Short mmCIF file of C-alpha atoms and ligand atoms in Angstrom, two decimals:
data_model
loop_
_atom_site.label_atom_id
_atom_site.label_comp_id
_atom_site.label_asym_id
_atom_site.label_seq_id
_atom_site.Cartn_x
_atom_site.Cartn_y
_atom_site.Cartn_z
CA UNK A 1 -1.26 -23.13 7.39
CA UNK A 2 -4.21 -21.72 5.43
CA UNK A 3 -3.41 -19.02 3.35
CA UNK A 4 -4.90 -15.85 4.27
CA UNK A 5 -7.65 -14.58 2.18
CA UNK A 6 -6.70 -10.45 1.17
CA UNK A 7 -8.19 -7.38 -0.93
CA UNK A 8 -5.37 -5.32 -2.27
CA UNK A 9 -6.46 -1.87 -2.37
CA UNK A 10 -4.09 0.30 -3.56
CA UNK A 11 -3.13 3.29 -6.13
CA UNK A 12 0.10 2.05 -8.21
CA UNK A 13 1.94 3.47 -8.16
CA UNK A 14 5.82 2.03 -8.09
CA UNK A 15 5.78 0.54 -4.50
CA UNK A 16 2.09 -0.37 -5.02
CA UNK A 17 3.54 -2.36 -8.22
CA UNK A 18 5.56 -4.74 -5.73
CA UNK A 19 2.96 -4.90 -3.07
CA UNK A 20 0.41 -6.02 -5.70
CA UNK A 21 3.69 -8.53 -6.39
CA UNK A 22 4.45 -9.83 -3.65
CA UNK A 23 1.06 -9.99 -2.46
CA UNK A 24 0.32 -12.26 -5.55
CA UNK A 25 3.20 -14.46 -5.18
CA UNK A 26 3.71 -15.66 -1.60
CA UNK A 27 1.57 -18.42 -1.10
CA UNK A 28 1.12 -17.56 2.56
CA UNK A 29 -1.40 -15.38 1.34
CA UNK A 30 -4.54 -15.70 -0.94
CA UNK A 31 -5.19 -12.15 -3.05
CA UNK A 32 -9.07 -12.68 -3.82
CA UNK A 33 -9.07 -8.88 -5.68
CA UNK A 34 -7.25 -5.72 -6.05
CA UNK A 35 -8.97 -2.36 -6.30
CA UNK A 36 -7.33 0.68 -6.94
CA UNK A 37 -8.34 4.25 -5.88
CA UNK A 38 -7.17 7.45 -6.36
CA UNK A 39 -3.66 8.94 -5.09
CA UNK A 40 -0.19 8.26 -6.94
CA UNK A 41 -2.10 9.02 -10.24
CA UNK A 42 -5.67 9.22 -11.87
CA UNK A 43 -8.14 6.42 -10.92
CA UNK A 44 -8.21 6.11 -14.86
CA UNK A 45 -4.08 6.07 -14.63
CA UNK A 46 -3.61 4.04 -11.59
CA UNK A 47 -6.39 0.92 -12.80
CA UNK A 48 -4.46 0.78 -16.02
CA UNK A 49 -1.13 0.18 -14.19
CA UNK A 50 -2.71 -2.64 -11.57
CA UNK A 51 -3.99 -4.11 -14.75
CA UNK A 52 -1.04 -3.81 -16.43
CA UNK A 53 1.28 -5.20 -13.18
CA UNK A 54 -1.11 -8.37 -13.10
CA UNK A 55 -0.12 -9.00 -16.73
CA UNK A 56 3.22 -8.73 -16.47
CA UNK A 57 3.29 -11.53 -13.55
CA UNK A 58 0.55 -13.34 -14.84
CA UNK A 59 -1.97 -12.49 -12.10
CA UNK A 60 -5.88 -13.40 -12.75
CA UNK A 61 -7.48 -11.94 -9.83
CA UNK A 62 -11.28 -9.15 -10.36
CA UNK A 63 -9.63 -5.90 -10.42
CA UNK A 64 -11.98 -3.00 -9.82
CA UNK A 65 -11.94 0.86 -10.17
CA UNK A 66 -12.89 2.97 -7.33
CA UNK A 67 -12.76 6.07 -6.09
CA UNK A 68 -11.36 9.04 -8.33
CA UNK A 69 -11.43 12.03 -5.49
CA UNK A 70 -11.02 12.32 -1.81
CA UNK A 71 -14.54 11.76 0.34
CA UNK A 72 -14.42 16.22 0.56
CA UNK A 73 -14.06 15.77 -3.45
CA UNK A 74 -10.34 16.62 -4.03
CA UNK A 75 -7.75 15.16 -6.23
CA UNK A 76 -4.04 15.86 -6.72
CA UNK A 77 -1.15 13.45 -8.23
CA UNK A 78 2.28 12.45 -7.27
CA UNK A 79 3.87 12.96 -10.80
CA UNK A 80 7.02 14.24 -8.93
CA UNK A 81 7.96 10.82 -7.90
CA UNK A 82 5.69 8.41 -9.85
CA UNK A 83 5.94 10.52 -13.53
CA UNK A 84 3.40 11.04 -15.55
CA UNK A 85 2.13 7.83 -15.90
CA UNK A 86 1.44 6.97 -12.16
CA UNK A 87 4.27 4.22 -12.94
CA UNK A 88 7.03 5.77 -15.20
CA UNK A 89 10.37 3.79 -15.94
CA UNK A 90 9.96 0.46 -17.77
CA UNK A 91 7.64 -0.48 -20.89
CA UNK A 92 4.70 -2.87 -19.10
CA UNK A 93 2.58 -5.08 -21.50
CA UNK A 94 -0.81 -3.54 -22.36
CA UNK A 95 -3.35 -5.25 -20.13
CA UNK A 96 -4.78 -8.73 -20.32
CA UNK A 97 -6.81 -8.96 -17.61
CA UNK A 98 -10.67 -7.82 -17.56
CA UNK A 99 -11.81 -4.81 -15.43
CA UNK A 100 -14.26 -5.93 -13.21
CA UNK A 101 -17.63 -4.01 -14.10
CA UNK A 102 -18.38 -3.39 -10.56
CA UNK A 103 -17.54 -0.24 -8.25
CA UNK A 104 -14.36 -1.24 -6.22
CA UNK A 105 -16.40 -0.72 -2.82
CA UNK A 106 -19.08 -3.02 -4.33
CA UNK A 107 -16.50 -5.39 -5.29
CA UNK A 108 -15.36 -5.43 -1.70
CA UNK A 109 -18.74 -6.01 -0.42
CA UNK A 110 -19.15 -8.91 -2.90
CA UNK A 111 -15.87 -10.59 -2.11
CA UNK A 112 -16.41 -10.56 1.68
CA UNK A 113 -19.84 -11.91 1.06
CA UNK A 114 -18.95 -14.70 -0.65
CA UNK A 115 -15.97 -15.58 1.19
CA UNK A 116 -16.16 -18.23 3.90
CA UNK A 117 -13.82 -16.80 5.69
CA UNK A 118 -12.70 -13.09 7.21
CA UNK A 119 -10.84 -11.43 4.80
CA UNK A 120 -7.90 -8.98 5.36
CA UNK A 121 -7.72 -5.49 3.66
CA UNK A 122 -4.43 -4.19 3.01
CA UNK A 123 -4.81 -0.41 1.49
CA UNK A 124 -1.87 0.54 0.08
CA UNK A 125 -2.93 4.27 -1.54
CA UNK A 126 -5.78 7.16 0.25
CA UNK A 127 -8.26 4.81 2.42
CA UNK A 128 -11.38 6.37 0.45
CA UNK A 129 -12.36 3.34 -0.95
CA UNK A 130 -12.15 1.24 2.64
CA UNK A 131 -13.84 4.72 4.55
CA UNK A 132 -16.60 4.12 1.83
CA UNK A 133 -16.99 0.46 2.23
CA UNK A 134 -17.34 0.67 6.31
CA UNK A 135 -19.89 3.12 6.17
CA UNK A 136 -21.62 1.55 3.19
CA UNK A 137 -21.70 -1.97 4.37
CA UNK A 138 -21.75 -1.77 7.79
CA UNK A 139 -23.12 -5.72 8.14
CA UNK A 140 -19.85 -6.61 6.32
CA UNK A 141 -17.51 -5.12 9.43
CA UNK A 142 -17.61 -8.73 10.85
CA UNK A 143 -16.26 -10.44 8.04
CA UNK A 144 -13.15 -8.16 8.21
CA UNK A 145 -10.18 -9.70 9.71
CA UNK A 146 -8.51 -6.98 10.07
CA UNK A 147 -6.85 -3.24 7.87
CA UNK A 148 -3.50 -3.29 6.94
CA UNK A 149 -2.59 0.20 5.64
CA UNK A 150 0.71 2.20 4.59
CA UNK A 151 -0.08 5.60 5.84
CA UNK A 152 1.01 7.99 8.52
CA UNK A 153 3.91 8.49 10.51
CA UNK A 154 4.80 8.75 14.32
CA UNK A 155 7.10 12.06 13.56
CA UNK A 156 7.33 13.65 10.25
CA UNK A 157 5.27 13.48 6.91
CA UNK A 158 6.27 13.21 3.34
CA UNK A 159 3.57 15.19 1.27
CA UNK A 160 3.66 18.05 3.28
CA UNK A 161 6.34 18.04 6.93
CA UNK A 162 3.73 16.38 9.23
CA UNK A 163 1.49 14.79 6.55
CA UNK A 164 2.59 11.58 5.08
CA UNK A 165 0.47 10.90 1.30
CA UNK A 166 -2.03 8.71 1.57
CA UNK A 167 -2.85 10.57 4.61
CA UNK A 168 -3.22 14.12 3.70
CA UNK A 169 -5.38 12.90 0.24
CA UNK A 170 -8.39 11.87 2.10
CA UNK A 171 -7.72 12.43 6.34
CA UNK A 172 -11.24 12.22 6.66
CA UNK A 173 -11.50 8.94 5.27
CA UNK A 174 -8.31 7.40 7.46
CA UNK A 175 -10.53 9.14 10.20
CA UNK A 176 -13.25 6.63 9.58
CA UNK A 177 -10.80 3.75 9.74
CA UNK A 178 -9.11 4.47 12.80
CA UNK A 179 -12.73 4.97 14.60
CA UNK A 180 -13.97 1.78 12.91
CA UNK A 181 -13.54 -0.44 16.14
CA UNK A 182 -11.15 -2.71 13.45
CA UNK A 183 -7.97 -4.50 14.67
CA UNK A 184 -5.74 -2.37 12.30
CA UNK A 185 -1.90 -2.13 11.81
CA UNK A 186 -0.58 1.11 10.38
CA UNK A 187 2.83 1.45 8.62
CA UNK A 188 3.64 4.57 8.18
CA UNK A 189 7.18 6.23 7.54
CA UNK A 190 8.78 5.32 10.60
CA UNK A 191 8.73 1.72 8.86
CA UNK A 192 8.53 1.70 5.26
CA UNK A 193 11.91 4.39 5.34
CA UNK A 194 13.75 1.53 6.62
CA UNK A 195 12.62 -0.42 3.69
CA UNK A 196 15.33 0.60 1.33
CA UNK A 197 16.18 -0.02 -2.14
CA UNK A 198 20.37 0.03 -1.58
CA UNK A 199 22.81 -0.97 -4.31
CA UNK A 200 22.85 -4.20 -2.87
CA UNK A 201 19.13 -5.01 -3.33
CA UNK A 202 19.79 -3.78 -7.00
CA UNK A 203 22.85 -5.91 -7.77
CA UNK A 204 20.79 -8.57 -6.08
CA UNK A 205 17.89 -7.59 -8.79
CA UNK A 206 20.48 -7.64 -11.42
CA UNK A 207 21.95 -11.17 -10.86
CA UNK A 208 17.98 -12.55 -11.57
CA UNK A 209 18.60 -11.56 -15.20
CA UNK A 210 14.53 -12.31 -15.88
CA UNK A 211 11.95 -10.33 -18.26
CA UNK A 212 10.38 -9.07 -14.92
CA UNK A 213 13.35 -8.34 -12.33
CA UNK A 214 14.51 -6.19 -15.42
CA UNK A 215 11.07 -4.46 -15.64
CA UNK A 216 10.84 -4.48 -12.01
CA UNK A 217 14.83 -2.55 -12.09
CA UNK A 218 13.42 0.24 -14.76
CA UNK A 219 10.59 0.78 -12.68
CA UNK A 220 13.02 1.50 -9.29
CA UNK A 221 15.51 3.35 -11.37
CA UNK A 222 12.92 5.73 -11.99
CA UNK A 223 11.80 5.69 -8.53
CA UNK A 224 15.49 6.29 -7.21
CA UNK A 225 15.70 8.95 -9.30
CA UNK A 226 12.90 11.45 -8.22
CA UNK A 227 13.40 10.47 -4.56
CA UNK A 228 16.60 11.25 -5.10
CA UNK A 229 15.70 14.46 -6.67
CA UNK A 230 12.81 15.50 -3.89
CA UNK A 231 13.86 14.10 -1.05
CA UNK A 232 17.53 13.52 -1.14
CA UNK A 233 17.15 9.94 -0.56
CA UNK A 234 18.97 7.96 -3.15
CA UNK A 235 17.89 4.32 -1.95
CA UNK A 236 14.30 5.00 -1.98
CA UNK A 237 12.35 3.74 0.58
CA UNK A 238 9.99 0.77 -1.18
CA UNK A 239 7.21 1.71 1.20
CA UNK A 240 3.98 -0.55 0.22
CA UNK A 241 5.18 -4.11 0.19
CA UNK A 242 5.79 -3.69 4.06
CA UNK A 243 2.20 -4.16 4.76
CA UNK A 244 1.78 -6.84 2.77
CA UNK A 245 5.02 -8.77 4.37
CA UNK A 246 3.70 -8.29 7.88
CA UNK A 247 0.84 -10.48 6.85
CA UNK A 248 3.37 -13.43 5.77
CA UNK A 249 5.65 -13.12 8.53
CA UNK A 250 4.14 -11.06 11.62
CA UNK A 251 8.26 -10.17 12.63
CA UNK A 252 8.91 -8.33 9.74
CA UNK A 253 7.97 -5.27 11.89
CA UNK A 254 8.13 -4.28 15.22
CA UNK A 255 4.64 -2.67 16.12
CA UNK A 256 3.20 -1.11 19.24
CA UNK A 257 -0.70 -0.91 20.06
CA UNK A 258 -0.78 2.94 20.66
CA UNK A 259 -3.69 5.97 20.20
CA UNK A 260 -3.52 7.03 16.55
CA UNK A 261 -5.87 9.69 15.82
CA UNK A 262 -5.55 12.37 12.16
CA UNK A 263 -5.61 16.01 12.53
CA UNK A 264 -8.46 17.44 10.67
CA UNK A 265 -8.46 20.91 10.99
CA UNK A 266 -4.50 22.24 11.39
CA UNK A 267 -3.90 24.70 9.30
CA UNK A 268 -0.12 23.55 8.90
CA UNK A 269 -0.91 20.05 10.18
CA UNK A 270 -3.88 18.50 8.17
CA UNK A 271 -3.18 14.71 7.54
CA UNK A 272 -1.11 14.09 10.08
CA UNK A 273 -1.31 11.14 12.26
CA UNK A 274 -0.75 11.91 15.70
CA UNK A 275 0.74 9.15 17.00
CA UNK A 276 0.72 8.80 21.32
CA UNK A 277 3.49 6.50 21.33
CA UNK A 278 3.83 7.57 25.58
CA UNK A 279 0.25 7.26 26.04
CA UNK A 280 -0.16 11.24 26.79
CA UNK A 281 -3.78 11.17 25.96
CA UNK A 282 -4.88 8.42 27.99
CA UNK A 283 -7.04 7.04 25.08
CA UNK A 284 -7.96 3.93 23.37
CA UNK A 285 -5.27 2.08 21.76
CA UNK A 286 -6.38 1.59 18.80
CA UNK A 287 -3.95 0.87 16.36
CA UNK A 288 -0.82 -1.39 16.13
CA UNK A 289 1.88 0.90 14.29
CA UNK A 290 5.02 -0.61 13.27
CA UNK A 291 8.16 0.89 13.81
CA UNK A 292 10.96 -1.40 13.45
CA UNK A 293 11.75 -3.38 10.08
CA UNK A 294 13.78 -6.37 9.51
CA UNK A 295 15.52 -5.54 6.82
CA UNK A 296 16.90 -8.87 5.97
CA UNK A 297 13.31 -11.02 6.23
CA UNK A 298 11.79 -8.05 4.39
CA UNK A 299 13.99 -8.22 1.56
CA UNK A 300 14.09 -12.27 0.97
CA UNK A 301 10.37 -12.28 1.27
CA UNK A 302 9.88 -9.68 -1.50
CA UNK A 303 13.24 -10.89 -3.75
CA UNK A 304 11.22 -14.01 -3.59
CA UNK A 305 7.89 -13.23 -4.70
CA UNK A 306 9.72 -11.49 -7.92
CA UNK A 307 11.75 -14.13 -8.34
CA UNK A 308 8.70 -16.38 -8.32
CA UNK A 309 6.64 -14.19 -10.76
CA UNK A 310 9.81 -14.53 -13.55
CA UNK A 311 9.78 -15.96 -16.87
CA UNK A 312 13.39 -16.32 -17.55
CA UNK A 313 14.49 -15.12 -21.14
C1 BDR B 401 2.90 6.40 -0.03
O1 BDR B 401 2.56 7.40 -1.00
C2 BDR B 401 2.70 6.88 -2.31
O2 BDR B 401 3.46 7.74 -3.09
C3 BDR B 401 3.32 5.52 -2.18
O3 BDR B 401 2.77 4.64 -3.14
C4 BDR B 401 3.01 5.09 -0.78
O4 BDR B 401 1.77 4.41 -0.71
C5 BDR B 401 4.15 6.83 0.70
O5 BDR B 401 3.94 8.01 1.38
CA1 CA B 402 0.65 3.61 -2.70
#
């Protein structure tokens, strides 16, 4: 099978670490560029970290900066469970890898343009960057295969109790994406919080005894730690390498095609995903969402890719 051809965009970001990872790594899949936007961290913050994660596993892939706010202009950060840093909890090697002098949106445009084939975008952070690329290069739609994005939920959010992140820091931009006519798959909470980091996972981490499992362990230490802390959770949920997975193996996750539309305008409720898993609406399904992980699959697939990205001390 060919590999499929895939943009990483994404804000790391601890999870976005591994999904840039195993993204890299599986040779099911072909990462043609990364491009990082605003959300976990600073755009400034959260480029220096996907540089920094394609140095530590030896990645050579155009990175490119985009957006720094939200499409209505706003910024926040998630230093409560990412630190200060974006990606607190191990020492990672100062960057290697060049900074592509384009905008990440242009980036996108160029990489589709040039590639031969349809390309898959998996958006891992806010969907600013892909809201900006649909409406700036509409021609392009075609050569998208399809959006994979971690976002949203079918019940309850994260960032506020109905909005999950990446959601509620630019709705209006995940508007765009669910309108855009796309095949998309979204994997929101209901998925990515069966995608746990147990004890099991770590003593499995452990046992690899490589440069990068052990930077990889710091990093979801740290991560344990402040989900512990905020959410009471203390097997965080590694939410980002799920939509990358799917791509490898389609029955990683369980999805449904179901109506997914995000509230705008709720005054308690902005950046939720309203979800009509019963069809209450009577509106266009437009959206696969996963709801069902296999653990097991999951966890070999991305205990693999770090396994293949190790240089053994
Ligand atoms: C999402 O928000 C971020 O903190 C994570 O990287 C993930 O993309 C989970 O809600
Ligand atoms: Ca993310």
């Amino acid at each position: 099978m060919k590999p499929i051809p895939l943009i990483l965009d994404c804000d790391p970001g601890h999870d976005d670490a591994l999904a840039i990872i195993l993204a890299a790594k599986n040779p099911a899949l072909k990462l043609i560029g990364i491009t990082t936007v605003s959300g976990n961290g600073g755009i400034a913050k959260v480029t220096l970290n996907a540089r920094r994660i394609a140095t530590l596993v030896n990645l050579h892939v155009p990175i490119a900066e985009g957006a720094g706010k939200s499409i209505l202009g706003e910024v926040e950060e998630a230093t409560d469970i990412h630190g200060e840093s974006a990606l607190d909890g191990a020492e990672l090697p100062e960057p290697k890898v060049e900074l592509s002098k384009l905008h990440a949106v242009d980036l996108m445009a160029e990489l589709l343009r040039d590639s031969n084939e349809k390309v898959t975008i998996v958006a891992t952070g806010p969907l600013t960057n892909v809201a900006l690329f649909l409406k700036m290069y509409p021609a392009l739609k075609e050569k998208v295969n399809e959006i994979v994005f971690m976002g949203g939920s079918a019940t309850r959010g994260n960032r506020t109790p109905f909005a999950e992140f990446n959601i509620w820091m630019d709705p209006e931009a995940a508007d765009v994406v669910l309108r855009s006519g796309l095949p998309l798959t979204m994997c929101g909470l209901d998925v990515t919080h069966q995608a746990l980091v147990t004890k099991e996972i770590f003593a499995k981490l452990e046992s690899m005894g490589t440069s990068v499992s052990k930077t990889i362990i710091g990093l979801l230490k740290f991560f344990a730690k402040t989900y512990d802390e905020v959410f009471e959770m203390p097997d965080p949920p590694l939410h980002d390498p799920v939509a990358v997975a799917l791509l490898i193996d389609r029955s990683v996750v369980k999805c449904r095609k179901v109506n997914v539309q995000v509230e705008l305008t709720g005054t308690l409720t902005r950046g939720a995903t309203v979800v009509d898993l019963h069809d209450r609406f009577g509106a266009r399904a437009n959206c696969e969402v996963a709801l069902e992980l296999d653990f097991k699959r999951f966890w070999e697939l991305m205990l693999d890719a770090i396994a293949q990205s190790a240089i053994t001390k």
